């Protein structure tokens, strides 16, 4: 099973992923914990390029999109597909829904560009995706508390509002795959909500 986790900054993805990781381990299920952009040594190098703050040259939106997919291709081939073929559960912190939300809804790139990339370079989509949804301000405060802000975290509230509406758009189009979790709740409740969605898949 391939499970991805989405949302704007600071909504508590990491906490939920850790709780689910523990849950699967306790049940004796082989589980792989990974993230995007990144998840392999080469893809992590691409992540550094994407997140680093470089004031000398603005990264073009198309470059950003293509780097996301370069990292994803590496990640799919070397980590995700082999793990799924070996019967493992894959927990992935962000996947291609983030590209729609950030690069299309956020940056304004056309969904056709993304479709082209998904059709040609994404051979496996998540079986279920958890969208952790919380007001933008709440998440940004949490992100600021974590320390230095990366290139995305430095964006304005209006950018993240667009990103959020991107996730909402996906959820409305694919309610079977994407489940919205109310991330303003206590972490334990977010976890039990996620579990009940997983149980209804069995
Ligand atoms: P992440 O480390 O998950 O950020 P956070 O912990 O703050 O949620 O992801 C890094 C950033 O990359 C995040 O700001 C969202 C962005 N991103 C995209 O813009 N497009 C993508 O396709 C992916 C996977 C991530």
PDB file of C-alpha atoms and ligand atoms in Angstrom:
ATOM      1  CA  UNK A   1       0.000   0.000   0.000  1.00  0.00           C
ATOM      2  CA  UNK A   2       1.214   3.451  -0.991  1.00  0.00           C
ATOM      3  CA  UNK A   3       0.105   6.245   1.376  1.00  0.00           C
ATOM      4  CA  UNK A   4       0.996   9.917   0.898  1.00  0.00           C
ATOM      5  CA  UNK A   5       0.595  12.917   3.197  1.00  0.00           C
ATOM      6  CA  UNK A   6      -0.126  16.425   1.991  1.00  0.00           C
ATOM      7  CA  UNK A   7      -0.843  19.878   3.320  1.00  0.00           C
ATOM      8  CA  UNK A   8       0.558  23.362   3.686  1.00  0.00           C
ATOM      9  CA  UNK A   9       3.464  24.161   6.027  1.00  0.00           C
ATOM     10  CA  UNK A  10       3.367  23.197   9.703  1.00  0.00           C
ATOM     11  CA  UNK A  11       0.121  21.191   9.699  1.00  0.00           C
ATOM     12  CA  UNK A  12       1.606  18.217  11.570  1.00  0.00           C
ATOM     13  CA  UNK A  13       2.382  15.778   8.755  1.00  0.00           C
ATOM     14  CA  UNK A  14       5.523  14.540  10.496  1.00  0.00           C
ATOM     15  CA  UNK A  15       3.699  13.697  13.734  1.00  0.00           C
ATOM     16  CA  UNK A  16       0.996  11.745  11.910  1.00  0.00           C
ATOM     17  CA  UNK A  17       3.529   9.878   9.769  1.00  0.00           C
ATOM     18  CA  UNK A  18       5.533   8.877  12.855  1.00  0.00           C
ATOM     19  CA  UNK A  19       2.407   7.610  14.620  1.00  0.00           C
ATOM     20  CA  UNK A  20       1.360   5.554  11.602  1.00  0.00           C
ATOM     21  CA  UNK A  21       4.909   4.242  11.184  1.00  0.00           C
ATOM     22  CA  UNK A  22       4.847   3.012  14.765  1.00  0.00           C
ATOM     23  CA  UNK A  23       1.376   1.546  14.287  1.00  0.00           C
ATOM     24  CA  UNK A  24       2.447  -0.530  11.258  1.00  0.00           C
ATOM     25  CA  UNK A  25       5.676  -1.660  12.955  1.00  0.00           C
ATOM     26  CA  UNK A  26       3.735  -2.841  15.997  1.00  0.00           C
ATOM     27  CA  UNK A  27       1.554  -4.920  13.700  1.00  0.00           C
ATOM     28  CA  UNK A  28       4.719  -6.489  12.225  1.00  0.00           C
ATOM     29  CA  UNK A  29       4.165  -4.863   8.817  1.00  0.00           C
ATOM     30  CA  UNK A  30       7.221  -3.884   6.764  1.00  0.00           C
ATOM     31  CA  UNK A  31       7.005  -0.138   6.268  1.00  0.00           C
ATOM     32  CA  UNK A  32       9.161   2.361   4.395  1.00  0.00           C
ATOM     33  CA  UNK A  33       9.180   5.965   5.522  1.00  0.00           C
ATOM     34  CA  UNK A  34      10.186   8.456   2.866  1.00  0.00           C
ATOM     35  CA  UNK A  35       9.644  12.010   1.626  1.00  0.00           C
ATOM     36  CA  UNK A  36       9.509  14.320  -1.381  1.00  0.00           C
ATOM     37  CA  UNK A  37      11.331  16.099  -2.757  1.00  0.00           C
ATOM     38  CA  UNK A  38      14.020  13.620  -1.727  1.00  0.00           C
ATOM     39  CA  UNK A  39      14.042  10.042  -0.487  1.00  0.00           C
ATOM     40  CA  UNK A  40      17.230   8.911  -2.290  1.00  0.00           C
ATOM     41  CA  UNK A  41      20.748  10.406  -2.098  1.00  0.00           C
ATOM     42  CA  UNK A  42      20.444  12.001  -5.544  1.00  0.00           C
ATOM     43  CA  UNK A  43      16.874  13.193  -4.954  1.00  0.00           C
ATOM     44  CA  UNK A  44      17.984  14.704  -1.636  1.00  0.00           C
ATOM     45  CA  UNK A  45      20.602  16.711  -3.553  1.00  0.00           C
ATOM     46  CA  UNK A  46      17.843  17.988  -5.821  1.00  0.00           C
ATOM     47  CA  UNK A  47      15.849  18.836  -2.659  1.00  0.00           C
ATOM     48  CA  UNK A  48      18.725  21.004  -1.438  1.00  0.00           C
ATOM     49  CA  UNK A  49      18.670  22.928  -4.718  1.00  0.00           C
ATOM     50  CA  UNK A  50      14.906  23.394  -4.422  1.00  0.00           C
ATOM     51  CA  UNK A  51      14.798  24.552  -0.825  1.00  0.00           C
ATOM     52  CA  UNK A  52      17.932  26.663  -0.574  1.00  0.00           C
ATOM     53  CA  UNK A  53      17.461  30.384  -0.505  1.00  0.00           C
ATOM     54  CA  UNK A  54      19.507  31.969  -3.277  1.00  0.00           C
ATOM     55  CA  UNK A  55      19.092  35.692  -3.574  1.00  0.00           C
ATOM     56  CA  UNK A  56      21.363  35.984  -6.639  1.00  0.00           C
ATOM     57  CA  UNK A  57      19.092  34.164  -9.082  1.00  0.00           C
ATOM     58  CA  UNK A  58      15.375  33.518  -8.890  1.00  0.00           C
ATOM     59  CA  UNK A  59      14.473  29.936  -9.737  1.00  0.00           C
ATOM     60  CA  UNK A  60      12.130  29.859 -12.724  1.00  0.00           C
ATOM     61  CA  UNK A  61       8.765  28.221 -12.034  1.00  0.00           C
ATOM     62  CA  UNK A  62       9.335  25.694 -14.831  1.00  0.00           C
ATOM     63  CA  UNK A  63      12.724  24.792 -13.339  1.00  0.00           C
ATOM     64  CA  UNK A  64      11.080  24.248  -9.978  1.00  0.00           C
ATOM     65  CA  UNK A  65       8.459  21.938 -11.526  1.00  0.00           C
ATOM     66  CA  UNK A  66      11.012  19.943 -13.515  1.00  0.00           C
ATOM     67  CA  UNK A  67      13.330  19.524 -10.530  1.00  0.00           C
ATOM     68  CA  UNK A  68      10.392  18.207  -8.488  1.00  0.00           C
ATOM     69  CA  UNK A  69       9.746  15.609 -11.186  1.00  0.00           C
ATOM     70  CA  UNK A  70      13.441  14.762 -11.618  1.00  0.00           C
ATOM     71  CA  UNK A  71      13.592  13.998  -7.887  1.00  0.00           C
ATOM     72  CA  UNK A  72      10.294  12.063  -8.140  1.00  0.00           C
ATOM     73  CA  UNK A  73      11.524   9.899 -11.040  1.00  0.00           C
ATOM     74  CA  UNK A  74      14.598   8.940  -9.023  1.00  0.00           C
ATOM     75  CA  UNK A  75      12.508   8.278  -5.933  1.00  0.00           C
ATOM     76  CA  UNK A  76       9.908   6.156  -7.751  1.00  0.00           C
ATOM     77  CA  UNK A  77      12.478   4.004  -9.518  1.00  0.00           C
ATOM     78  CA  UNK A  78      14.854   3.444  -6.618  1.00  0.00           C
ATOM     79  CA  UNK A  79      12.631   3.483  -3.545  1.00  0.00           C
ATOM     80  CA  UNK A  80       8.853   3.515  -4.021  1.00  0.00           C
ATOM     81  CA  UNK A  81       8.367   0.915  -6.773  1.00  0.00           C
ATOM     82  CA  UNK A  82      10.866  -1.619  -5.321  1.00  0.00           C
ATOM     83  CA  UNK A  83       9.281  -1.293  -1.870  1.00  0.00           C
ATOM     84  CA  UNK A  84       5.744  -1.784  -3.225  1.00  0.00           C
ATOM     85  CA  UNK A  85       6.908  -4.752  -5.310  1.00  0.00           C
ATOM     86  CA  UNK A  86       8.358  -6.266  -2.136  1.00  0.00           C
ATOM     87  CA  UNK A  87       4.934  -5.958  -0.494  1.00  0.00           C
ATOM     88  CA  UNK A  88       5.898  -3.148   1.865  1.00  0.00           C
ATOM     89  CA  UNK A  89       3.759  -0.235   2.992  1.00  0.00           C
ATOM     90  CA  UNK A  90       5.175   3.090   1.772  1.00  0.00           C
ATOM     91  CA  UNK A  91       4.504   6.238   3.821  1.00  0.00           C
ATOM     92  CA  UNK A  92       5.491   9.228   1.720  1.00  0.00           C
ATOM     93  CA  UNK A  93       5.652  12.776   3.082  1.00  0.00           C
ATOM     94  CA  UNK A  94       4.291  14.648   0.014  1.00  0.00           C
ATOM     95  CA  UNK A  95       3.946  13.375  -3.566  1.00  0.00           C
ATOM     96  CA  UNK A  96       2.619  14.718  -6.873  1.00  0.00           C
ATOM     97  CA  UNK A  97      -0.433  16.420  -5.300  1.00  0.00           C
ATOM     98  CA  UNK A  98       2.084  18.890  -3.855  1.00  0.00           C
ATOM     99  CA  UNK A  99       3.206  19.686  -7.397  1.00  0.00           C
ATOM    100  CA  UNK A 100      -0.374  20.509  -8.372  1.00  0.00           C
ATOM    101  CA  UNK A 101      -0.972  22.555  -5.211  1.00  0.00           C
ATOM    102  CA  UNK A 102       2.362  24.444  -5.123  1.00  0.00           C
ATOM    103  CA  UNK A 103       3.489  24.682  -8.754  1.00  0.00           C
ATOM    104  CA  UNK A 104       0.061  24.972 -10.447  1.00  0.00           C
ATOM    105  CA  UNK A 105      -2.330  26.478  -7.896  1.00  0.00           C
ATOM    106  CA  UNK A 106       0.433  28.375  -6.049  1.00  0.00           C
ATOM    107  CA  UNK A 107       2.852  29.484  -8.775  1.00  0.00           C
ATOM    108  CA  UNK A 108       0.268  29.552 -11.555  1.00  0.00           C
ATOM    109  CA  UNK A 109       1.728  26.971 -13.939  1.00  0.00           C
ATOM    110  CA  UNK A 110      -0.775  25.319 -16.265  1.00  0.00           C
ATOM    111  CA  UNK A 111      -2.217  21.992 -15.119  1.00  0.00           C
ATOM    112  CA  UNK A 112      -1.534  20.671 -18.644  1.00  0.00           C
ATOM    113  CA  UNK A 113       2.211  20.815 -17.963  1.00  0.00           C
ATOM    114  CA  UNK A 114       1.742  18.782 -14.833  1.00  0.00           C
ATOM    115  CA  UNK A 115      -0.555  16.305 -16.560  1.00  0.00           C
ATOM    116  CA  UNK A 116       2.102  15.695 -19.178  1.00  0.00           C
ATOM    117  CA  UNK A 117       4.667  14.952 -16.488  1.00  0.00           C
ATOM    118  CA  UNK A 118       2.319  12.758 -14.465  1.00  0.00           C
ATOM    119  CA  UNK A 119       1.296  10.741 -17.515  1.00  0.00           C
ATOM    120  CA  UNK A 120       4.858  10.125 -18.595  1.00  0.00           C
ATOM    121  CA  UNK A 121       6.823   9.925 -15.373  1.00  0.00           C
ATOM    122  CA  UNK A 122       4.506   8.834 -12.564  1.00  0.00           C
ATOM    123  CA  UNK A 123       3.743   5.143 -12.967  1.00  0.00           C
ATOM    124  CA  UNK A 124       2.188   4.745  -9.528  1.00  0.00           C
ATOM    125  CA  UNK A 125      -0.148   7.045  -7.637  1.00  0.00           C
ATOM    126  CA  UNK A 126      -0.871   6.660  -3.907  1.00  0.00           C
ATOM    127  CA  UNK A 127      -3.676   4.289  -2.929  1.00  0.00           C
ATOM    128  CA  UNK A 128      -4.737   6.809  -0.317  1.00  0.00           C
ATOM    129  CA  UNK A 129      -3.654  10.391   0.422  1.00  0.00           C
ATOM    130  CA  UNK A 130      -4.186  12.237   3.674  1.00  0.00           C
ATOM    131  CA  UNK A 131      -4.594  15.986   3.306  1.00  0.00           C
ATOM    132  CA  UNK A 132      -3.961  17.632   6.661  1.00  0.00           C
ATOM    133  CA  UNK A 133      -5.892  20.851   6.564  1.00  0.00           C
ATOM    134  CA  UNK A 134      -5.499  23.768   8.976  1.00  0.00           C
ATOM    135  CA  UNK A 135      -5.710  27.566   8.709  1.00  0.00           C
ATOM    136  CA  UNK A 136      -2.614  28.948   6.983  1.00  0.00           C
ATOM    137  CA  UNK A 137      -1.678  31.289   9.837  1.00  0.00           C
ATOM    138  CA  UNK A 138      -1.559  28.423  12.343  1.00  0.00           C
ATOM    139  CA  UNK A 139       0.808  26.381  10.190  1.00  0.00           C
ATOM    140  CA  UNK A 140       3.031  29.358   9.389  1.00  0.00           C
ATOM    141  CA  UNK A 141       3.439  30.156  13.071  1.00  0.00           C
ATOM    142  CA  UNK A 142       4.527  26.543  13.678  1.00  0.00           C
ATOM    143  CA  UNK A 143       6.928  26.668  10.711  1.00  0.00           C
ATOM    144  CA  UNK A 144       8.469  29.919  12.017  1.00  0.00           C
ATOM    145  CA  UNK A 145       8.989  28.331  15.449  1.00  0.00           C
ATOM    146  CA  UNK A 146      11.006  25.532  13.808  1.00  0.00           C
ATOM    147  CA  UNK A 147      13.745  27.993  12.833  1.00  0.00           C
ATOM    148  CA  UNK A 148      15.203  29.328   9.567  1.00  0.00           C
ATOM    149  CA  UNK A 149      12.638  29.381   6.767  1.00  0.00           C
ATOM    150  CA  UNK A 150      13.348  27.588   3.475  1.00  0.00           C
ATOM    151  CA  UNK A 151      12.565  29.025   0.022  1.00  0.00           C
ATOM    152  CA  UNK A 152       8.928  27.889   0.144  1.00  0.00           C
ATOM    153  CA  UNK A 153       8.307  28.831   3.754  1.00  0.00           C
ATOM    154  CA  UNK A 154       9.335  32.394   2.920  1.00  0.00           C
ATOM    155  CA  UNK A 155       6.301  32.803   0.666  1.00  0.00           C
ATOM    156  CA  UNK A 156       3.389  35.035   1.667  1.00  0.00           C
ATOM    157  CA  UNK A 157       0.075  33.954   3.200  1.00  0.00           C
ATOM    158  CA  UNK A 158      -1.660  34.625  -0.149  1.00  0.00           C
ATOM    159  CA  UNK A 159       0.587  32.012  -1.824  1.00  0.00           C
ATOM    160  CA  UNK A 160      -0.334  29.382   0.775  1.00  0.00           C
ATOM    161  CA  UNK A 161      -4.029  30.232   0.456  1.00  0.00           C
ATOM    162  CA  UNK A 162      -3.725  29.334  -3.238  1.00  0.00           C
ATOM    163  CA  UNK A 163      -1.838  26.137  -2.345  1.00  0.00           C
ATOM    164  CA  UNK A 164      -4.579  25.215   0.105  1.00  0.00           C
ATOM    165  CA  UNK A 165      -7.261  25.732  -2.534  1.00  0.00           C
ATOM    166  CA  UNK A 166      -5.194  23.475  -4.822  1.00  0.00           C
ATOM    167  CA  UNK A 167      -5.430  20.637  -2.304  1.00  0.00           C
ATOM    168  CA  UNK A 168      -9.138  21.337  -1.896  1.00  0.00           C
ATOM    169  CA  UNK A 169      -9.591  21.089  -5.666  1.00  0.00           C
ATOM    170  CA  UNK A 170      -7.909  17.659  -5.746  1.00  0.00           C
ATOM    171  CA  UNK A 171      -9.976  16.464  -2.780  1.00  0.00           C
ATOM    172  CA  UNK A 172     -13.190  17.471  -4.509  1.00  0.00           C
ATOM    173  CA  UNK A 173     -12.180  15.712  -7.728  1.00  0.00           C
ATOM    174  CA  UNK A 174     -10.809  12.565  -6.120  1.00  0.00           C
ATOM    175  CA  UNK A 175     -12.677  12.080  -2.825  1.00  0.00           C
ATOM    176  CA  UNK A 176     -12.038   8.319  -2.952  1.00  0.00           C
ATOM    177  CA  UNK A 177      -8.264   8.715  -2.867  1.00  0.00           C
ATOM    178  CA  UNK A 178      -7.781  11.967  -0.979  1.00  0.00           C
ATOM    179  CA  UNK A 179      -9.109  12.176   2.557  1.00  0.00           C
ATOM    180  CA  UNK A 180      -9.212  15.521   4.368  1.00  0.00           C
ATOM    181  CA  UNK A 181      -8.135  15.435   7.996  1.00  0.00           C
ATOM    182  CA  UNK A 182      -8.905  18.332  10.323  1.00  0.00           C
ATOM    183  CA  UNK A 183      -5.373  19.199  11.443  1.00  0.00           C
ATOM    184  CA  UNK A 184      -6.558  21.684  14.076  1.00  0.00           C
ATOM    185  CA  UNK A 185      -7.490  18.697  16.270  1.00  0.00           C
ATOM    186  CA  UNK A 186      -5.154  17.048  18.781  1.00  0.00           C
ATOM    187  CA  UNK A 187      -2.504  14.820  17.135  1.00  0.00           C
ATOM    188  CA  UNK A 188      -4.064  11.690  18.647  1.00  0.00           C
ATOM    189  CA  UNK A 189      -7.448  12.496  17.066  1.00  0.00           C
ATOM    190  CA  UNK A 190      -5.845  13.191  13.673  1.00  0.00           C
ATOM    191  CA  UNK A 191      -4.178   9.763  13.983  1.00  0.00           C
ATOM    192  CA  UNK A 192      -7.394   7.896  14.865  1.00  0.00           C
ATOM    193  CA  UNK A 193      -9.230   9.660  12.018  1.00  0.00           C
ATOM    194  CA  UNK A 194      -6.493   8.504   9.616  1.00  0.00           C
ATOM    195  CA  UNK A 195      -6.694   4.950  10.982  1.00  0.00           C
ATOM    196  CA  UNK A 196     -10.434   4.780  10.464  1.00  0.00           C
ATOM    197  CA  UNK A 197      -9.972   5.720   6.789  1.00  0.00           C
ATOM    198  CA  UNK A 198      -7.331   2.997   6.450  1.00  0.00           C
ATOM    199  CA  UNK A 199      -9.574   0.429   8.088  1.00  0.00           C
ATOM    200  CA  UNK A 200     -12.382   1.226   5.688  1.00  0.00           C
ATOM    201  CA  UNK A 201      -9.977   0.314   2.840  1.00  0.00           C
ATOM    202  CA  UNK A 202      -9.522  -3.270   4.138  1.00  0.00           C
TER     203      UNK A 202
HETATM  204  P1  LIG B   1       8.510  19.545   3.184  1.00  0.00           P
HETATM  205  O1  LIG B   1       9.855  19.259   3.689  1.00  0.00           O
HETATM  206  O2  LIG B   1       7.492  18.485   3.325  1.00  0.00           O
HETATM  207  O3  LIG B   1       8.001  20.874   3.860  1.00  0.00           O
HETATM  208  P2  LIG B   1       7.250  21.065   5.240  1.00  0.00           P
HETATM  209  O4  LIG B   1       7.894  20.149   6.231  1.00  0.00           O
HETATM  210  O5  LIG B   1       7.473  22.503   5.532  1.00  0.00           O
HETATM  211  O6  LIG B   1       5.823  20.718   4.975  1.00  0.00           O
HETATM  212  O7  LIG B   1       8.557  19.939   1.622  1.00  0.00           O
HETATM  213  C1  LIG B   1       9.417  20.886   1.143  1.00  0.00           C
HETATM  214  C2  LIG B   1       8.731  21.922   0.316  1.00  0.00           C
HETATM  215  O8  LIG B   1       8.617  21.502  -1.031  1.00  0.00           O
HETATM  216  C3  LIG B   1       7.341  22.303   0.771  1.00  0.00           C
HETATM  217  O9  LIG B   1       7.339  23.693   1.006  1.00  0.00           O
HETATM  218  C4  LIG B   1       6.449  22.002  -0.408  1.00  0.00           C
HETATM  219  C5  LIG B   1       7.383  21.931  -1.582  1.00  0.00           C
HETATM  220  N1  LIG B   1       6.983  21.001  -2.649  1.00  0.00           N
HETATM  221  C6  LIG B   1       6.524  21.511  -3.855  1.00  0.00           C
HETATM  222  O10 LIG B   1       6.434  22.746  -4.030  1.00  0.00           O
HETATM  223  N2  LIG B   1       6.183  20.654  -4.865  1.00  0.00           N
HETATM  224  C7  LIG B   1       6.287  19.307  -4.737  1.00  0.00           C
HETATM  225  O11 LIG B   1       5.963  18.540  -5.682  1.00  0.00           O
HETATM  226  C8  LIG B   1       6.759  18.785  -3.482  1.00  0.00           C
HETATM  227  C9  LIG B   1       6.893  17.310  -3.285  1.00  0.00           C
HETATM  228  C10 LIG B   1       7.095  19.676  -2.469  1.00  0.00           C
END
